[in-house]
Structures are given as structure tokens and as C-alpha cells.
Coordinates of C-alpha atoms in Angstrom, one line a residue:
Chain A
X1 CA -23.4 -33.2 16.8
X2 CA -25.6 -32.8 19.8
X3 CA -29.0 -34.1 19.5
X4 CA -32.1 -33.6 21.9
X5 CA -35.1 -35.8 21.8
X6 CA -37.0 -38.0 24.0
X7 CA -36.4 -40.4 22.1
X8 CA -32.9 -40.8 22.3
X9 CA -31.6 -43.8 24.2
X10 CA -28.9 -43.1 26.3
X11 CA -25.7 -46.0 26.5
X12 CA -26.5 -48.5 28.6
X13 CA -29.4 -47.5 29.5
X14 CA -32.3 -50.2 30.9
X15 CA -34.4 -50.7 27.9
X16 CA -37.7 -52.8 28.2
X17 CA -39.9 -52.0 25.0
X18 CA -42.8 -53.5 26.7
X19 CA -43.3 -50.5 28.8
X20 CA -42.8 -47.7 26.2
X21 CA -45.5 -46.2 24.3
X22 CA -46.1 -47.3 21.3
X23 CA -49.1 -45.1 20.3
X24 CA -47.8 -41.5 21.5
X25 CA -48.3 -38.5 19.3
X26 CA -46.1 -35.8 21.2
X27 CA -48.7 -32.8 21.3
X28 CA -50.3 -33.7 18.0
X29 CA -53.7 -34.0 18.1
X30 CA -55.1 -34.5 14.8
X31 CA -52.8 -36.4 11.5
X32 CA -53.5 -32.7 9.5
X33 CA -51.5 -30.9 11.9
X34 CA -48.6 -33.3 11.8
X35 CA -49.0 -33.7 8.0
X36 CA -47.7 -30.0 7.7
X37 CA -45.0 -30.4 9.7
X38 CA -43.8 -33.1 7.8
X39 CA -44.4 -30.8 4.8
X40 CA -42.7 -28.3 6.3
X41 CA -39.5 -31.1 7.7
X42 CA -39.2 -32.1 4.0
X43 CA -39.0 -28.7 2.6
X44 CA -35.9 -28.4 4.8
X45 CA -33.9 -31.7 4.3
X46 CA -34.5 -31.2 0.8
X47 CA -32.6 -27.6 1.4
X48 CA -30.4 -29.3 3.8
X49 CA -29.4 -32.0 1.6
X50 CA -28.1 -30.5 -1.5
X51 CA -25.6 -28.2 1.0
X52 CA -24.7 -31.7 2.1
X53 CA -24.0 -33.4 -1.1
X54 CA -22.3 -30.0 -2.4
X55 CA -20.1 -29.9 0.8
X56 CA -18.8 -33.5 0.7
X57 CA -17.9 -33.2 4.4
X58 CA -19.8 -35.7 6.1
X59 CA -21.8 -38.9 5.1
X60 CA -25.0 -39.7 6.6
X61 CA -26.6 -43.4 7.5
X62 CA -30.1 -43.8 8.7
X63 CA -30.8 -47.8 10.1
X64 CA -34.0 -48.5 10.3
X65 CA -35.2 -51.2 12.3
X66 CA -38.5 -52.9 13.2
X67 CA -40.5 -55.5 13.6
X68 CA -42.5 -56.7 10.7
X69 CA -45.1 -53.8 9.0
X70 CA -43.1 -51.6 11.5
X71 CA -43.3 -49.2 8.7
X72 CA -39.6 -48.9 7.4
X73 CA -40.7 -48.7 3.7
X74 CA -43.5 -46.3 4.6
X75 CA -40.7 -44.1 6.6
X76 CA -38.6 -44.2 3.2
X77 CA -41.5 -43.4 1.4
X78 CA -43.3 -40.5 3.3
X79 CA -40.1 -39.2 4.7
X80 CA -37.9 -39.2 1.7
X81 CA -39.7 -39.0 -1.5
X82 CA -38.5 -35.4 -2.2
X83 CA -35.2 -35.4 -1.5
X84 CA -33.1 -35.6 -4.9
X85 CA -32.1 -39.4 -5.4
X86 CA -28.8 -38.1 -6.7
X87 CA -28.2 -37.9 -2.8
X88 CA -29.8 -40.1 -1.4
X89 CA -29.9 -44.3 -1.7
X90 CA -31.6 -47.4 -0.1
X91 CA -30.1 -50.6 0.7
X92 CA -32.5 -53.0 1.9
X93 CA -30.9 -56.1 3.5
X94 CA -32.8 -59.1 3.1
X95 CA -31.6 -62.7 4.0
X96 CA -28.3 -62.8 2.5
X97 CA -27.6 -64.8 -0.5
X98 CA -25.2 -67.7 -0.5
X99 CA -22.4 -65.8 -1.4
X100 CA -22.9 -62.8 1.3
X101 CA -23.6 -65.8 3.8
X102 CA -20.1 -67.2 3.2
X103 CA -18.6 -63.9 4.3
X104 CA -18.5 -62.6 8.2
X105 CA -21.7 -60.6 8.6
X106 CA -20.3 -57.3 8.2
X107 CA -18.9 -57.4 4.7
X108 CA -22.2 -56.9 2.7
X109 CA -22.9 -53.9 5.0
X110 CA -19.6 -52.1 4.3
X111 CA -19.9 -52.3 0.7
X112 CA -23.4 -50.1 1.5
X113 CA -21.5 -47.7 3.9
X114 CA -22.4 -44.1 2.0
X115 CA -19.6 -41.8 0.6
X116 CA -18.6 -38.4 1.9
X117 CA -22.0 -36.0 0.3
X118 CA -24.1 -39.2 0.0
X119 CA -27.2 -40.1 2.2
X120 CA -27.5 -43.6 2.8
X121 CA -30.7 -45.7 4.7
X122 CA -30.5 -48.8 5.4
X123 CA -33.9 -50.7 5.4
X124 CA -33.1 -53.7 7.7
X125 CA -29.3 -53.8 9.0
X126 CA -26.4 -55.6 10.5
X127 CA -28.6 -55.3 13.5
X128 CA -30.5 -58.5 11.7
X129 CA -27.4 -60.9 12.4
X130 CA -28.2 -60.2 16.4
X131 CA -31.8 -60.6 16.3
X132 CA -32.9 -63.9 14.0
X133 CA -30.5 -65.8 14.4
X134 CA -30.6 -65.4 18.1
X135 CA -34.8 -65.8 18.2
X136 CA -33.6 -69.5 16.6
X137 CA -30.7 -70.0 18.6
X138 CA -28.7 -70.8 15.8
X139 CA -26.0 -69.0 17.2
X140 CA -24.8 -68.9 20.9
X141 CA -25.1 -66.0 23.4
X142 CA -21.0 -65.8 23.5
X143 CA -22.0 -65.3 19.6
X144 CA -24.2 -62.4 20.1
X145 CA -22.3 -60.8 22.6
X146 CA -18.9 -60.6 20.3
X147 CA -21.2 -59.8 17.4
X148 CA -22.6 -56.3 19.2
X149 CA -19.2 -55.9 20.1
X150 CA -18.1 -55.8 16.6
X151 CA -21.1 -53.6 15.1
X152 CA -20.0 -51.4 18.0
X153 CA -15.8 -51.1 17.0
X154 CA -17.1 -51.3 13.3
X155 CA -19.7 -48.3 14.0
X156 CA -16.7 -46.7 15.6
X157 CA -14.6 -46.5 12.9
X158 CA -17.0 -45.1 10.7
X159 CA -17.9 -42.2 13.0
X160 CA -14.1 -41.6 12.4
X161 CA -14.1 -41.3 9.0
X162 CA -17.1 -38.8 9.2
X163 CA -20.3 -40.9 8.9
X164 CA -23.3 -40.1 10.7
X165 CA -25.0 -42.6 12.0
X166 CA -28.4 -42.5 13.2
X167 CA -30.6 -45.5 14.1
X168 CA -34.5 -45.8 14.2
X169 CA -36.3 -48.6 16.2
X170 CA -39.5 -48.4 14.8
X171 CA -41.9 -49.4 17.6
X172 CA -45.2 -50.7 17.5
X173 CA -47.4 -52.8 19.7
X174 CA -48.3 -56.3 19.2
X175 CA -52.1 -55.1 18.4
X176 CA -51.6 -53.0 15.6
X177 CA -49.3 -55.4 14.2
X178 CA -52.6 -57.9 13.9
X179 CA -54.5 -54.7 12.3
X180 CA -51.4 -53.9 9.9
X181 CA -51.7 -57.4 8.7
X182 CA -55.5 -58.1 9.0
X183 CA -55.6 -55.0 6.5
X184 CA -53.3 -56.7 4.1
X185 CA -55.4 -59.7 3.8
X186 CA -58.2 -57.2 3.4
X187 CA -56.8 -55.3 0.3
X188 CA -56.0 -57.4 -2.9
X189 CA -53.8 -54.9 -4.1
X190 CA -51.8 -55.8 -0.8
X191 CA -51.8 -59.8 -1.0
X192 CA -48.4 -59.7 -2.8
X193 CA -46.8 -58.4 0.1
X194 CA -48.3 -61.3 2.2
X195 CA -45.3 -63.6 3.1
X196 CA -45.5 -66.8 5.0
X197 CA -42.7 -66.1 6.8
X198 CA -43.7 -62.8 8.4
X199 CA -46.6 -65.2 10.3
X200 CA -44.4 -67.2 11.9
X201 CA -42.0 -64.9 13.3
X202 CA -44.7 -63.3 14.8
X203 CA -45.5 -66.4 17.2
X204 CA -41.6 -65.1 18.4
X205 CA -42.9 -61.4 19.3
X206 CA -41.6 -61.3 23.2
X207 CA -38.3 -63.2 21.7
X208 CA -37.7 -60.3 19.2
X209 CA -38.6 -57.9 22.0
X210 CA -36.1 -59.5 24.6
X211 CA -32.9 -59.5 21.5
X212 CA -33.9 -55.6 21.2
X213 CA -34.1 -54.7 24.6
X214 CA -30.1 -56.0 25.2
X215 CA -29.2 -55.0 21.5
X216 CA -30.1 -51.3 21.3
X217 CA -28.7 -50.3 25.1
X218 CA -25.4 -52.5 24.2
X219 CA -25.1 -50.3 20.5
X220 CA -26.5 -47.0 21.3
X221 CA -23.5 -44.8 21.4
X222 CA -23.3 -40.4 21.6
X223 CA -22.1 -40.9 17.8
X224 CA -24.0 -43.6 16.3
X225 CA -27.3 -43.3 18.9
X226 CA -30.7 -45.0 18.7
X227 CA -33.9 -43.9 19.1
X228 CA -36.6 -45.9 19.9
X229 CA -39.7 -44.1 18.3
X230 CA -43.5 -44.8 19.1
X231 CA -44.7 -46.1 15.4
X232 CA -48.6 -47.1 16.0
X233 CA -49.7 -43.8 14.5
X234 CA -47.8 -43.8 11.0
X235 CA -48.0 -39.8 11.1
X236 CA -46.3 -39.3 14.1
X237 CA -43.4 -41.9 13.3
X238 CA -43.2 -40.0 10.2
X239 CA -43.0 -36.4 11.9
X240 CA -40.8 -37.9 14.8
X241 CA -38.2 -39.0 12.6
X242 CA -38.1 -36.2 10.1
X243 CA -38.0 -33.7 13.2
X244 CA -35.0 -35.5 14.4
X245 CA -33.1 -35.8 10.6
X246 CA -33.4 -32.1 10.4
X247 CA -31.9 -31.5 13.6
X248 CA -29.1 -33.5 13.2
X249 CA -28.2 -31.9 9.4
X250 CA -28.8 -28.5 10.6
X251 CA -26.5 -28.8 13.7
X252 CA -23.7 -29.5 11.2
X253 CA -23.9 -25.8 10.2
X254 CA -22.3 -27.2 6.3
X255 CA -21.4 -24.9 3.7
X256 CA -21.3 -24.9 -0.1
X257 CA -17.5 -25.6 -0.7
X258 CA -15.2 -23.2 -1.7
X259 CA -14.8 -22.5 -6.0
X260 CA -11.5 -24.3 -7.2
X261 CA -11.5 -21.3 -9.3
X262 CA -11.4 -17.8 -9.0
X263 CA -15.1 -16.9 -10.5
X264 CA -13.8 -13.2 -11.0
X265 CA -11.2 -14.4 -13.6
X266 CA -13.6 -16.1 -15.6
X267 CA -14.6 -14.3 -19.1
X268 CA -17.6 -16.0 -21.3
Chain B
X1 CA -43.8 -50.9 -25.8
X2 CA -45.2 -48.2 -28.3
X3 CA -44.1 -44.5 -27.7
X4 CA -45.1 -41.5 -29.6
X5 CA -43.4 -38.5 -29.5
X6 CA -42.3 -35.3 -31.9
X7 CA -38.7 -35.8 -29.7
X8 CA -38.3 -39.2 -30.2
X9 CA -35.6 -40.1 -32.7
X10 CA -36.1 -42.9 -35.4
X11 CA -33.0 -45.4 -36.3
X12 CA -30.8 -43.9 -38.7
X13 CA -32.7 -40.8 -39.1
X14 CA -30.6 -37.8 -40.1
X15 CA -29.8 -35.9 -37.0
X16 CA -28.2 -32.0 -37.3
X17 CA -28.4 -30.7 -33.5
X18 CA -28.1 -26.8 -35.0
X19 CA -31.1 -26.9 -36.8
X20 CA -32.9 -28.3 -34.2
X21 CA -35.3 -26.3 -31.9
X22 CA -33.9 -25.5 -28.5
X23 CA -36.4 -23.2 -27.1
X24 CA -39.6 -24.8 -28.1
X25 CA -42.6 -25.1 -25.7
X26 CA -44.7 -27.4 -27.0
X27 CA -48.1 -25.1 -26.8
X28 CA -47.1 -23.8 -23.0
X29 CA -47.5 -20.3 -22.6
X30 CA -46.2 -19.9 -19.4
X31 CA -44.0 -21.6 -16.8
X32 CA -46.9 -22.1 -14.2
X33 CA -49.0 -24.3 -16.8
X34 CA -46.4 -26.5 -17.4
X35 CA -45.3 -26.8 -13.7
X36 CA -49.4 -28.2 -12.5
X37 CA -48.6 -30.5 -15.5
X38 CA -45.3 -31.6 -14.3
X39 CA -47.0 -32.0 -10.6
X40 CA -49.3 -34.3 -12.2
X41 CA -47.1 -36.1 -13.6
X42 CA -45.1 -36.6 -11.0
X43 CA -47.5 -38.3 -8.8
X44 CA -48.5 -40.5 -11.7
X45 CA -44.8 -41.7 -11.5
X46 CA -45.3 -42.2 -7.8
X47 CA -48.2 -44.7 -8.5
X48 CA -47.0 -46.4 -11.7
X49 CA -43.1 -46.9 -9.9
X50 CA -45.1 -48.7 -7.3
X51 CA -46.6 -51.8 -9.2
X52 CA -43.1 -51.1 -11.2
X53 CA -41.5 -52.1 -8.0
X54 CA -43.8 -54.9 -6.8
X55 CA -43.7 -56.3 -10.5
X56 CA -40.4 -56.7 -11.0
X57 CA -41.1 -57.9 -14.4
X58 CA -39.2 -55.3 -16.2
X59 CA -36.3 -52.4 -14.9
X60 CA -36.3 -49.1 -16.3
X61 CA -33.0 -47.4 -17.0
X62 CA -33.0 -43.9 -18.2
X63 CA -29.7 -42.3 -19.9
X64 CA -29.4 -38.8 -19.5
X65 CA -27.1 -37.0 -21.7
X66 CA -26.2 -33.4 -22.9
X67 CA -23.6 -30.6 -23.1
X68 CA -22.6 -29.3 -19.7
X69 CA -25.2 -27.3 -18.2
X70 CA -27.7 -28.7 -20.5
X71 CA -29.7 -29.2 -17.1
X72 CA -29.0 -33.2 -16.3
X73 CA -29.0 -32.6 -12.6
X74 CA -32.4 -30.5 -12.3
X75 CA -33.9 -33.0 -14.3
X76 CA -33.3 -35.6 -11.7
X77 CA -34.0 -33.3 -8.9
X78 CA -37.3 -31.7 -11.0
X79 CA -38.7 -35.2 -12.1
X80 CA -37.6 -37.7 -9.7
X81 CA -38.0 -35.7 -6.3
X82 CA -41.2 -37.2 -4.9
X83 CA -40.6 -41.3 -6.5
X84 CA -39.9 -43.6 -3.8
X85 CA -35.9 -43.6 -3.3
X86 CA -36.2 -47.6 -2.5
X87 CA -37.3 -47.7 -6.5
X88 CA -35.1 -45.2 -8.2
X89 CA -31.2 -45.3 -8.5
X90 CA -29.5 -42.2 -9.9
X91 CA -25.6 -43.5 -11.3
X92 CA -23.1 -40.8 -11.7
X93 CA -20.5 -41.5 -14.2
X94 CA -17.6 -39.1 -13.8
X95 CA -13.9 -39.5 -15.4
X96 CA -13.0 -42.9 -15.1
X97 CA -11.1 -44.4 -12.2
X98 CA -8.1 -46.1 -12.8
X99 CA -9.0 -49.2 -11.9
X100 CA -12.0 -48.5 -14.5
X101 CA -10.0 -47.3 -17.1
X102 CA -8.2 -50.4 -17.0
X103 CA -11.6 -52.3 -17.9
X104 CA -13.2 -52.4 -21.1
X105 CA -15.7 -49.2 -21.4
X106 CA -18.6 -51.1 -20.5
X107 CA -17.5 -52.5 -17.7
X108 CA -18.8 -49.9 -14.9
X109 CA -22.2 -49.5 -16.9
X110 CA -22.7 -53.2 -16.5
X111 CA -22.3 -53.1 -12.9
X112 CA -25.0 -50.0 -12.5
X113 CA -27.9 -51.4 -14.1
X114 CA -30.9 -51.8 -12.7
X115 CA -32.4 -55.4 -11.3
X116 CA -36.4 -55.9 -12.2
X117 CA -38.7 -53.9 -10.1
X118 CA -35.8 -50.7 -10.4
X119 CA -35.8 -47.6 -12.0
X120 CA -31.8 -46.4 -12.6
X121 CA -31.1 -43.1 -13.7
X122 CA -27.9 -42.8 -15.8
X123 CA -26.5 -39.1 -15.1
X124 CA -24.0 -39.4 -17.8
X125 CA -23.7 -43.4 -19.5
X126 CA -21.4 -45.2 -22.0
X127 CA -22.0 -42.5 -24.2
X128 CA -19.5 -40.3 -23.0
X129 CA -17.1 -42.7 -24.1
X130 CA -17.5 -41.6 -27.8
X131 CA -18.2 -38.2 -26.6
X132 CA -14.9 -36.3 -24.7
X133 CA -12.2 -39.4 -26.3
X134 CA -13.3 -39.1 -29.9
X135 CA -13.7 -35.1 -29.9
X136 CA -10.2 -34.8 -28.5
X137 CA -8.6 -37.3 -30.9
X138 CA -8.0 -40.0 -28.2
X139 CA -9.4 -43.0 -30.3
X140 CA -9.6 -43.5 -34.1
X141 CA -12.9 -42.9 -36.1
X142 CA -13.0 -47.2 -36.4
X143 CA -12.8 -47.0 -32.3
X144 CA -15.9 -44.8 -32.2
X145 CA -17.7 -47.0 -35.0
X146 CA -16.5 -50.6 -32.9
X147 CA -18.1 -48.6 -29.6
X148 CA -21.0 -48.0 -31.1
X149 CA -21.5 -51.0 -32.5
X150 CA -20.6 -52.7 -28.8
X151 CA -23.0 -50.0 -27.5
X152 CA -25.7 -51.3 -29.8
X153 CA -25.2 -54.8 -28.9
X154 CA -24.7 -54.5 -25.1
X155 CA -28.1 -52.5 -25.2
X156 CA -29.6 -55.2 -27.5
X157 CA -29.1 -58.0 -24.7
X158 CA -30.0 -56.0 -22.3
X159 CA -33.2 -55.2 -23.3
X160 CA -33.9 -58.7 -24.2
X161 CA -33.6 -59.2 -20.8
X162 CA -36.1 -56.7 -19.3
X163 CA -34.5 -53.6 -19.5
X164 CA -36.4 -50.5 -20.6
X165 CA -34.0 -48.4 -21.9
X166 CA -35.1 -44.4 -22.3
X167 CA -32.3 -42.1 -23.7
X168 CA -32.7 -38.4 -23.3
X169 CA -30.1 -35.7 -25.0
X170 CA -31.3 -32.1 -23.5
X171 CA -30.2 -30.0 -26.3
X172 CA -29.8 -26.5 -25.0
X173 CA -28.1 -23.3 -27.4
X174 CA -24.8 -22.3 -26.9
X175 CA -26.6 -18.9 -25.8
X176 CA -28.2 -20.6 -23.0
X177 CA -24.7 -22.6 -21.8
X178 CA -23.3 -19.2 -21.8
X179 CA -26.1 -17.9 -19.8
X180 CA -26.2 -20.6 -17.1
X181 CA -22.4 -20.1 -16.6
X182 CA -22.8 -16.4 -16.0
X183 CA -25.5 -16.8 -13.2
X184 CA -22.9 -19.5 -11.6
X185 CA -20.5 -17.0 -11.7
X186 CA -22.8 -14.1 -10.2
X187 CA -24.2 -16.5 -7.4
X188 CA -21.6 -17.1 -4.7
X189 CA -23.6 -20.3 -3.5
X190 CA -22.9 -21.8 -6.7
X191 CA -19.1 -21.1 -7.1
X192 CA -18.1 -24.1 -6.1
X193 CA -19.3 -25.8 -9.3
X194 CA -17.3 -23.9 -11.4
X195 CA -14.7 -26.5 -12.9
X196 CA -11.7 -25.5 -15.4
X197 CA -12.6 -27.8 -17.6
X198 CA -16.5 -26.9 -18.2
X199 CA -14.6 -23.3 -19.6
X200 CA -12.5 -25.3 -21.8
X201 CA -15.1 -28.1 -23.2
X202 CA -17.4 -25.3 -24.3
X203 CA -14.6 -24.0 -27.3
X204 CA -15.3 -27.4 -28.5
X205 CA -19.3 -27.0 -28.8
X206 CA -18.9 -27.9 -32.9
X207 CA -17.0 -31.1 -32.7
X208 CA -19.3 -32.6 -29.3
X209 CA -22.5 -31.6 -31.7
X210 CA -21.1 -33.4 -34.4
X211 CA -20.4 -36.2 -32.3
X212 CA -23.9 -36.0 -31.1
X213 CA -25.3 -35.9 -34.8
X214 CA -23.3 -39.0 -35.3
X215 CA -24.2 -41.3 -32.0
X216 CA -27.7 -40.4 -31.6
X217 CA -28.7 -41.9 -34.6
X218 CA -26.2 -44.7 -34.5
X219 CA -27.9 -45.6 -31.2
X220 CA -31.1 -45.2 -31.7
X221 CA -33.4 -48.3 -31.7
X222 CA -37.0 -49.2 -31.0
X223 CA -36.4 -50.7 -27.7
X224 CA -33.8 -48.5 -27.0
X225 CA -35.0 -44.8 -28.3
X226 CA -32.9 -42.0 -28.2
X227 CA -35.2 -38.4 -27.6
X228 CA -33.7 -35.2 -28.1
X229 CA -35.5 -32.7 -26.2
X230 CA -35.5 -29.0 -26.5
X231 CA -33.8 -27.8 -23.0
X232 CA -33.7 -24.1 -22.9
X233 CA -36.6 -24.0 -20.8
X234 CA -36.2 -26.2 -17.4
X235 CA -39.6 -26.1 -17.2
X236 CA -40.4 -27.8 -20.5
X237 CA -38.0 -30.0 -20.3
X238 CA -39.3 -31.1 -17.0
X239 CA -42.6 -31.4 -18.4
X240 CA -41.5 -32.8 -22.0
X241 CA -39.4 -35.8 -20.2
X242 CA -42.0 -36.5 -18.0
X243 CA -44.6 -36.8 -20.7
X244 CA -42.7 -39.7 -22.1
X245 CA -41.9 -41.8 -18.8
X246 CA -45.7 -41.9 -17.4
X247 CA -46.5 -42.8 -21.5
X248 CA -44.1 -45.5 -21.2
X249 CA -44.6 -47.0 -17.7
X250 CA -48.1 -46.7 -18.5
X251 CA -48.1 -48.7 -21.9
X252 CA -46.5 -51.6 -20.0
X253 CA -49.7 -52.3 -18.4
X254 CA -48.3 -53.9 -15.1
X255 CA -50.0 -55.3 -12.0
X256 CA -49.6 -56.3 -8.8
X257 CA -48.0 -59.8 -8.6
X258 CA -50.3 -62.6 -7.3
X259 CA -50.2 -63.6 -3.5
X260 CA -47.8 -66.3 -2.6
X261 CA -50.1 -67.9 0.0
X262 CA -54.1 -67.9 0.4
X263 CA -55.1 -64.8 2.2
X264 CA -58.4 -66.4 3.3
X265 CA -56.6 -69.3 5.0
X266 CA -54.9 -67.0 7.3
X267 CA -55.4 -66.7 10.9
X268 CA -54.3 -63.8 13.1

């Protein structure tokens, strides 16, 4: 699978989210003309998708990552709302239960891991276990460093066993964050979302940034890469992400299987 | 939850599948009306899953059954293309696995229902367990009645605890099977969905509709309706099973949930 896009983070590479654009629009100028390409991007991964179920050759698992009102459920929503949910599942991980905490970190997140046909995206990740935990310093850098090293062999070993794993960092700037929320407080439909929580893990923004900036370098790999998308303007996360979902499915080239049966032999 | 509908099916009521319409259009006269309705429909189900979702005061699980052919996939493609994926669920039951067959029937249903705040789709259910094993003489008649019964009761406590249940049979002719087969066999991108066994199910049409007369009113309950809904035309059966899930997400009346901290005390 070879993928172009300018968002793609290369291994190792230095990343320092502080100095990429958060509020890019690649070429776009107004939200109407991106609004038909996503039209158009859905159109096609809902064509692309039901040669993929069909074929049962590959799996596919989309991480989404962010901070918070990133826009990972507005992603699922605008992105995927058309593809048949017979192929296509969420998992959201939220802060494990005390069951799923007694386990190592990774055992929830295999039992998600989609089957051959299946599309699978994961709204919050293992990636979590790297990133609160170390904000709090509840566990140790030596702790962090074995845990990426982990995600990485475990990542690994599903690229072996043919799933396709693509990972979104959903980036947006500090500022549009406070508008995000200020418009939540604004809208009473919106207060149930409202979480206090969320407004105290803000106050650890350049913490969050400084786990990312070592986490997606350290974990972004030919076969299981990030990319690090500019997420202020929800249309063009929307179109960025969809542009690079079709790419990757079409460059698959997947057919319909072949009939177990020999369709001329068939009489009715 | 009050539903009224010519399809639905009242407890006990005498059920004959053969003298039952297939091809009826409920007032359509052509494909293209029905389709704006369907459309509108749809995005009613976009909005109504979305206080669904933030509720979580009741799931929704949706039991789709019929002969093979009878159009279970499209309807999950036709209707449920454009929900939110994070909401909706489609389980698959297929032939059992052996660790499943060495379970009690209901033992992989239980596992696939839906939490509060989810809508599951059932794409084949419990039902085919008095279907396939009781038309091929694999359990006694007082097996199929102790099913039902279990069927009855494990529905029963479900609902009692927040589970809409909604059970569809798309009744299509025997003509119509025999039609949809033939375009598999003349469209080479469809080949590979010929199975043996679909050929070999269909010389037992008579004994699965008399199975069908006996369940559907067996199972049929107030809270947990069976609807049998004329499926030679997709497009009115699109439009007919999406008539009854906006009328019954509708009737539920459901609202955002209230804010779990002031919004006016918040500062950003």
C-alpha cells in the first residue's frame, strides 16, 4: 500500500505539533466546494467498501486520536454515515472499567481488532494508555517507553495478518478548542455533552502536546502510519481524511471473490 | 410505545404467508416517490438516533428475518446507510460455531444485544433456530414449542429492561426468489454469493413458510411485534420499514439528557 499525502508522518520523524497548521484548508477556499468532494469521497468508499467486505482479503482500522472536541465523533459521523454498517463498526474506548483495568492495556483493544471484510474505527485507542497516564505521571517514562514499544510489535503483528492500519491525529489549536467549548455552553441541546473532566485536562494542553509529539514519531510506521491532520476547519478534516481513506482502499486494487460454484451449472 | 401499522402482526393472530400480499405498494405508483420518501426518512432517523444515543434510556434492536434473498442485506444497506455507525450495530448470525453450538441457543444472541443509547440490527436472530433445525427434522415439534416459549421469555426480560424489540419478516414470492437468483447468476460481480445451499433450501419453500406461519404468531407480542412486510419491491420495503422505525423512535418522545455540571459557572 503506498500512500501520498502531506500529511503523512514519516518514522521518526521530529514532530513538534506547536508549529503545524492547524487551520489549513489545502486549496479549498469556500466549505461548498469541499462539501462535494466529500460527497463525491463517500460515494466511492461506499463502492469501495462492499468489494472489501465481499473480498474478505484485508481488514481495515482507522485510530482516531485527538484532543478533546478534536472532532473524532464528527469524523465518524460526516465521514461514514453512508457506508453500510454491515461493514463497518465503532469502538469507542473510554476509561476502562475495573475489569479491563485489571488486564495489560492491550487486551481490550484486541478483542476490537476487525476481521478479514470488516472496517473497524477506533474512537480513542491504545494510544490513550501513553498519553493520560503519562500527563499524571502515574506511570514512569521507562513505562511509556516499553508501552510504545509494545503498541509498535503488537501493530506489527496485525499488519501481518492483513490489517490495515491507519491512524488520524486530529489537530486543532488551543483557540478553537475554547470556541468548540464556549459553543457547547452556548447550545442547551449541547450541555449533556459538557463533562467536568474535559476542563481540567485542558489546563494540561502543552503536556498532551509534548506525549504526542514523542508518541506519533515513535509509532508511525510504512504499515500502520499516522497522519497528523489540520482539524480547525471541520470541512477540511472531513475531506482530508476521506481523500486519504479512498486512496488507501483503492490502491488495494480488491476484487469480488471467485463463485464457489460454477454459475453455469446452476438451473432454477 | 403505540404502533400502527396494516404489517404489524397481533399475538396469536392466524398467520398463512401464501395468502399474504407480496407485491403490494401501499398507494406508490412509482419507484421514485417512494425513494424522496425513504430519503426523508432517513434523515429523520439520523436526528431521532441522535437523542437515541445521548438518552440512553432505551436500545433498539431490530430482527430481520426472511427466506434467502428476501432482501435482508439491502435493507440494512437501503435504510441504515446515512445513521451514525457509532449508534447502529448490524449482528450477523450465520451457522453456528462450535464453540456456539455447544451453548444453549440463546447464548450468542445474549451477547449481541444492544446497551441503552444503541440501535442493533439482527441480520438473521434466534429465530433461525426454529427455522433450518425444525424444517429438516433436527429437533422434535416439543423442541420448537420449548424454543419458542424460551424465545418468548428471553424477549419478555429483555424488554423489561429497555429493549425495543422490532421484528421484520420480508415476505417475498417464490417468483421473486427465483428471479433474484437468476440475475446473480447473469451478473459476474455477484457470483461469488452463489452458495450450494441457497439452491437446496429453496425445494423446501413449503415447510420454512409453514414454519414461519407457526413462529410469527407464536412470537409476536406488544412490546415485541413481529411485521410482515410485502418485499417484492425493494423500494417499498425500504420505504414500508422505514415508516415504522421513525413512528416508533418518534412515539418514545426522548430528549437530550440534563447537563452534569452548571454551564453558567464555567470559565474558559
Amino acid at each position: 500500500m503506498k500512500l501520498k499525502s502531506p500529511y503523512l508522518i514519516k518514522p521518526h520523524a521530529a514532530v513538534k505539533l506547536s508549529r503545524l497548521s492547524t487551520d489549513e484548508t489545502g486549496g479549498f477556499e469556500t466549505d461548498t466546494a469541499a462539501a462535494a468532494v466529500l460527497t463525491k469521497h463517500r460515494e466511492q468508499l461506499a463502492n469501495l467498501q462492499e468489494v472489501f467486505y465481499a473480498s474478505q482479503k484485508k481488514a481495515l482500522l482507522i485510530v482516531l486520536q485527538g484532543m478533546d472536541t478534536a472532532g473524532k465523533d464528527g469524523t465518524i459521523r460526516h465521514i461514514f454515515s453512508g457506508i453500510n454498517p454491515q461493514g463497518c463498526d465503532v469502538a469507542p474506548f473510554k476509561v476502562p472499567t475495573p475489569i479491563e483495568a485489571r488486564h495489560d492495556f492491550l487486551w481490550r483493544v484486541h478483542a476490537q481488532v476487525p476481521p478479514r471484510g470488516m472496517i473497524q474505527i477506533f474512537n480513542r485507542s491504545h494510544y490513550e494508555d501513553v498519553l493520560a497516564p503519562r500527563v499524571h505521571k502515574l506511570i514512569s517514562p521507562k513505562t511509556v517507553r516499553r508501552r510504545l514499544e509494545d503498541i509498535n510489535e503488537f501493530e506489527a503483528m496485525l499488519v501481518d495478518n492483513d490489517v490495515i492500519i491507519l491512524k488520524f491525529f486530529l489537530h486543532i489549536s488551543q483557540k478553537e478548542q475554547t470556541a468548540r467549548l464556549q459553543s457547547r455552553i452556548d447550545d442547551p441541546d449541547k450541555h449533556w455533552k459538557l463533562a467536568e473532566g474535559d476542563f481540567k485536562e485542558r489546563e494540561f494542553w502543552p503536556q498532551y502536546e509534548e506525549a504526542y509529539n514523542d508518541l506519533i514519531p515513535a509509532t508511525s510506521k510504512k504499515h500502520a502510519p499516522w497522519f497528523i491532520i489540520p482539524s480547525d476547519r471541520k470541512w477540511y478534516r472531513n475531506v482530508a481524511i476521506s481523500q486519504i481513506l479512498v486512496d488507501a482502499m483503492k490502491s488495494l486494487k480488491l476484487e469480488y471473490p471467485p463463485p464457489t460454484m460454477d454459475p453455469t451449472k446452476i438451473k432454477l
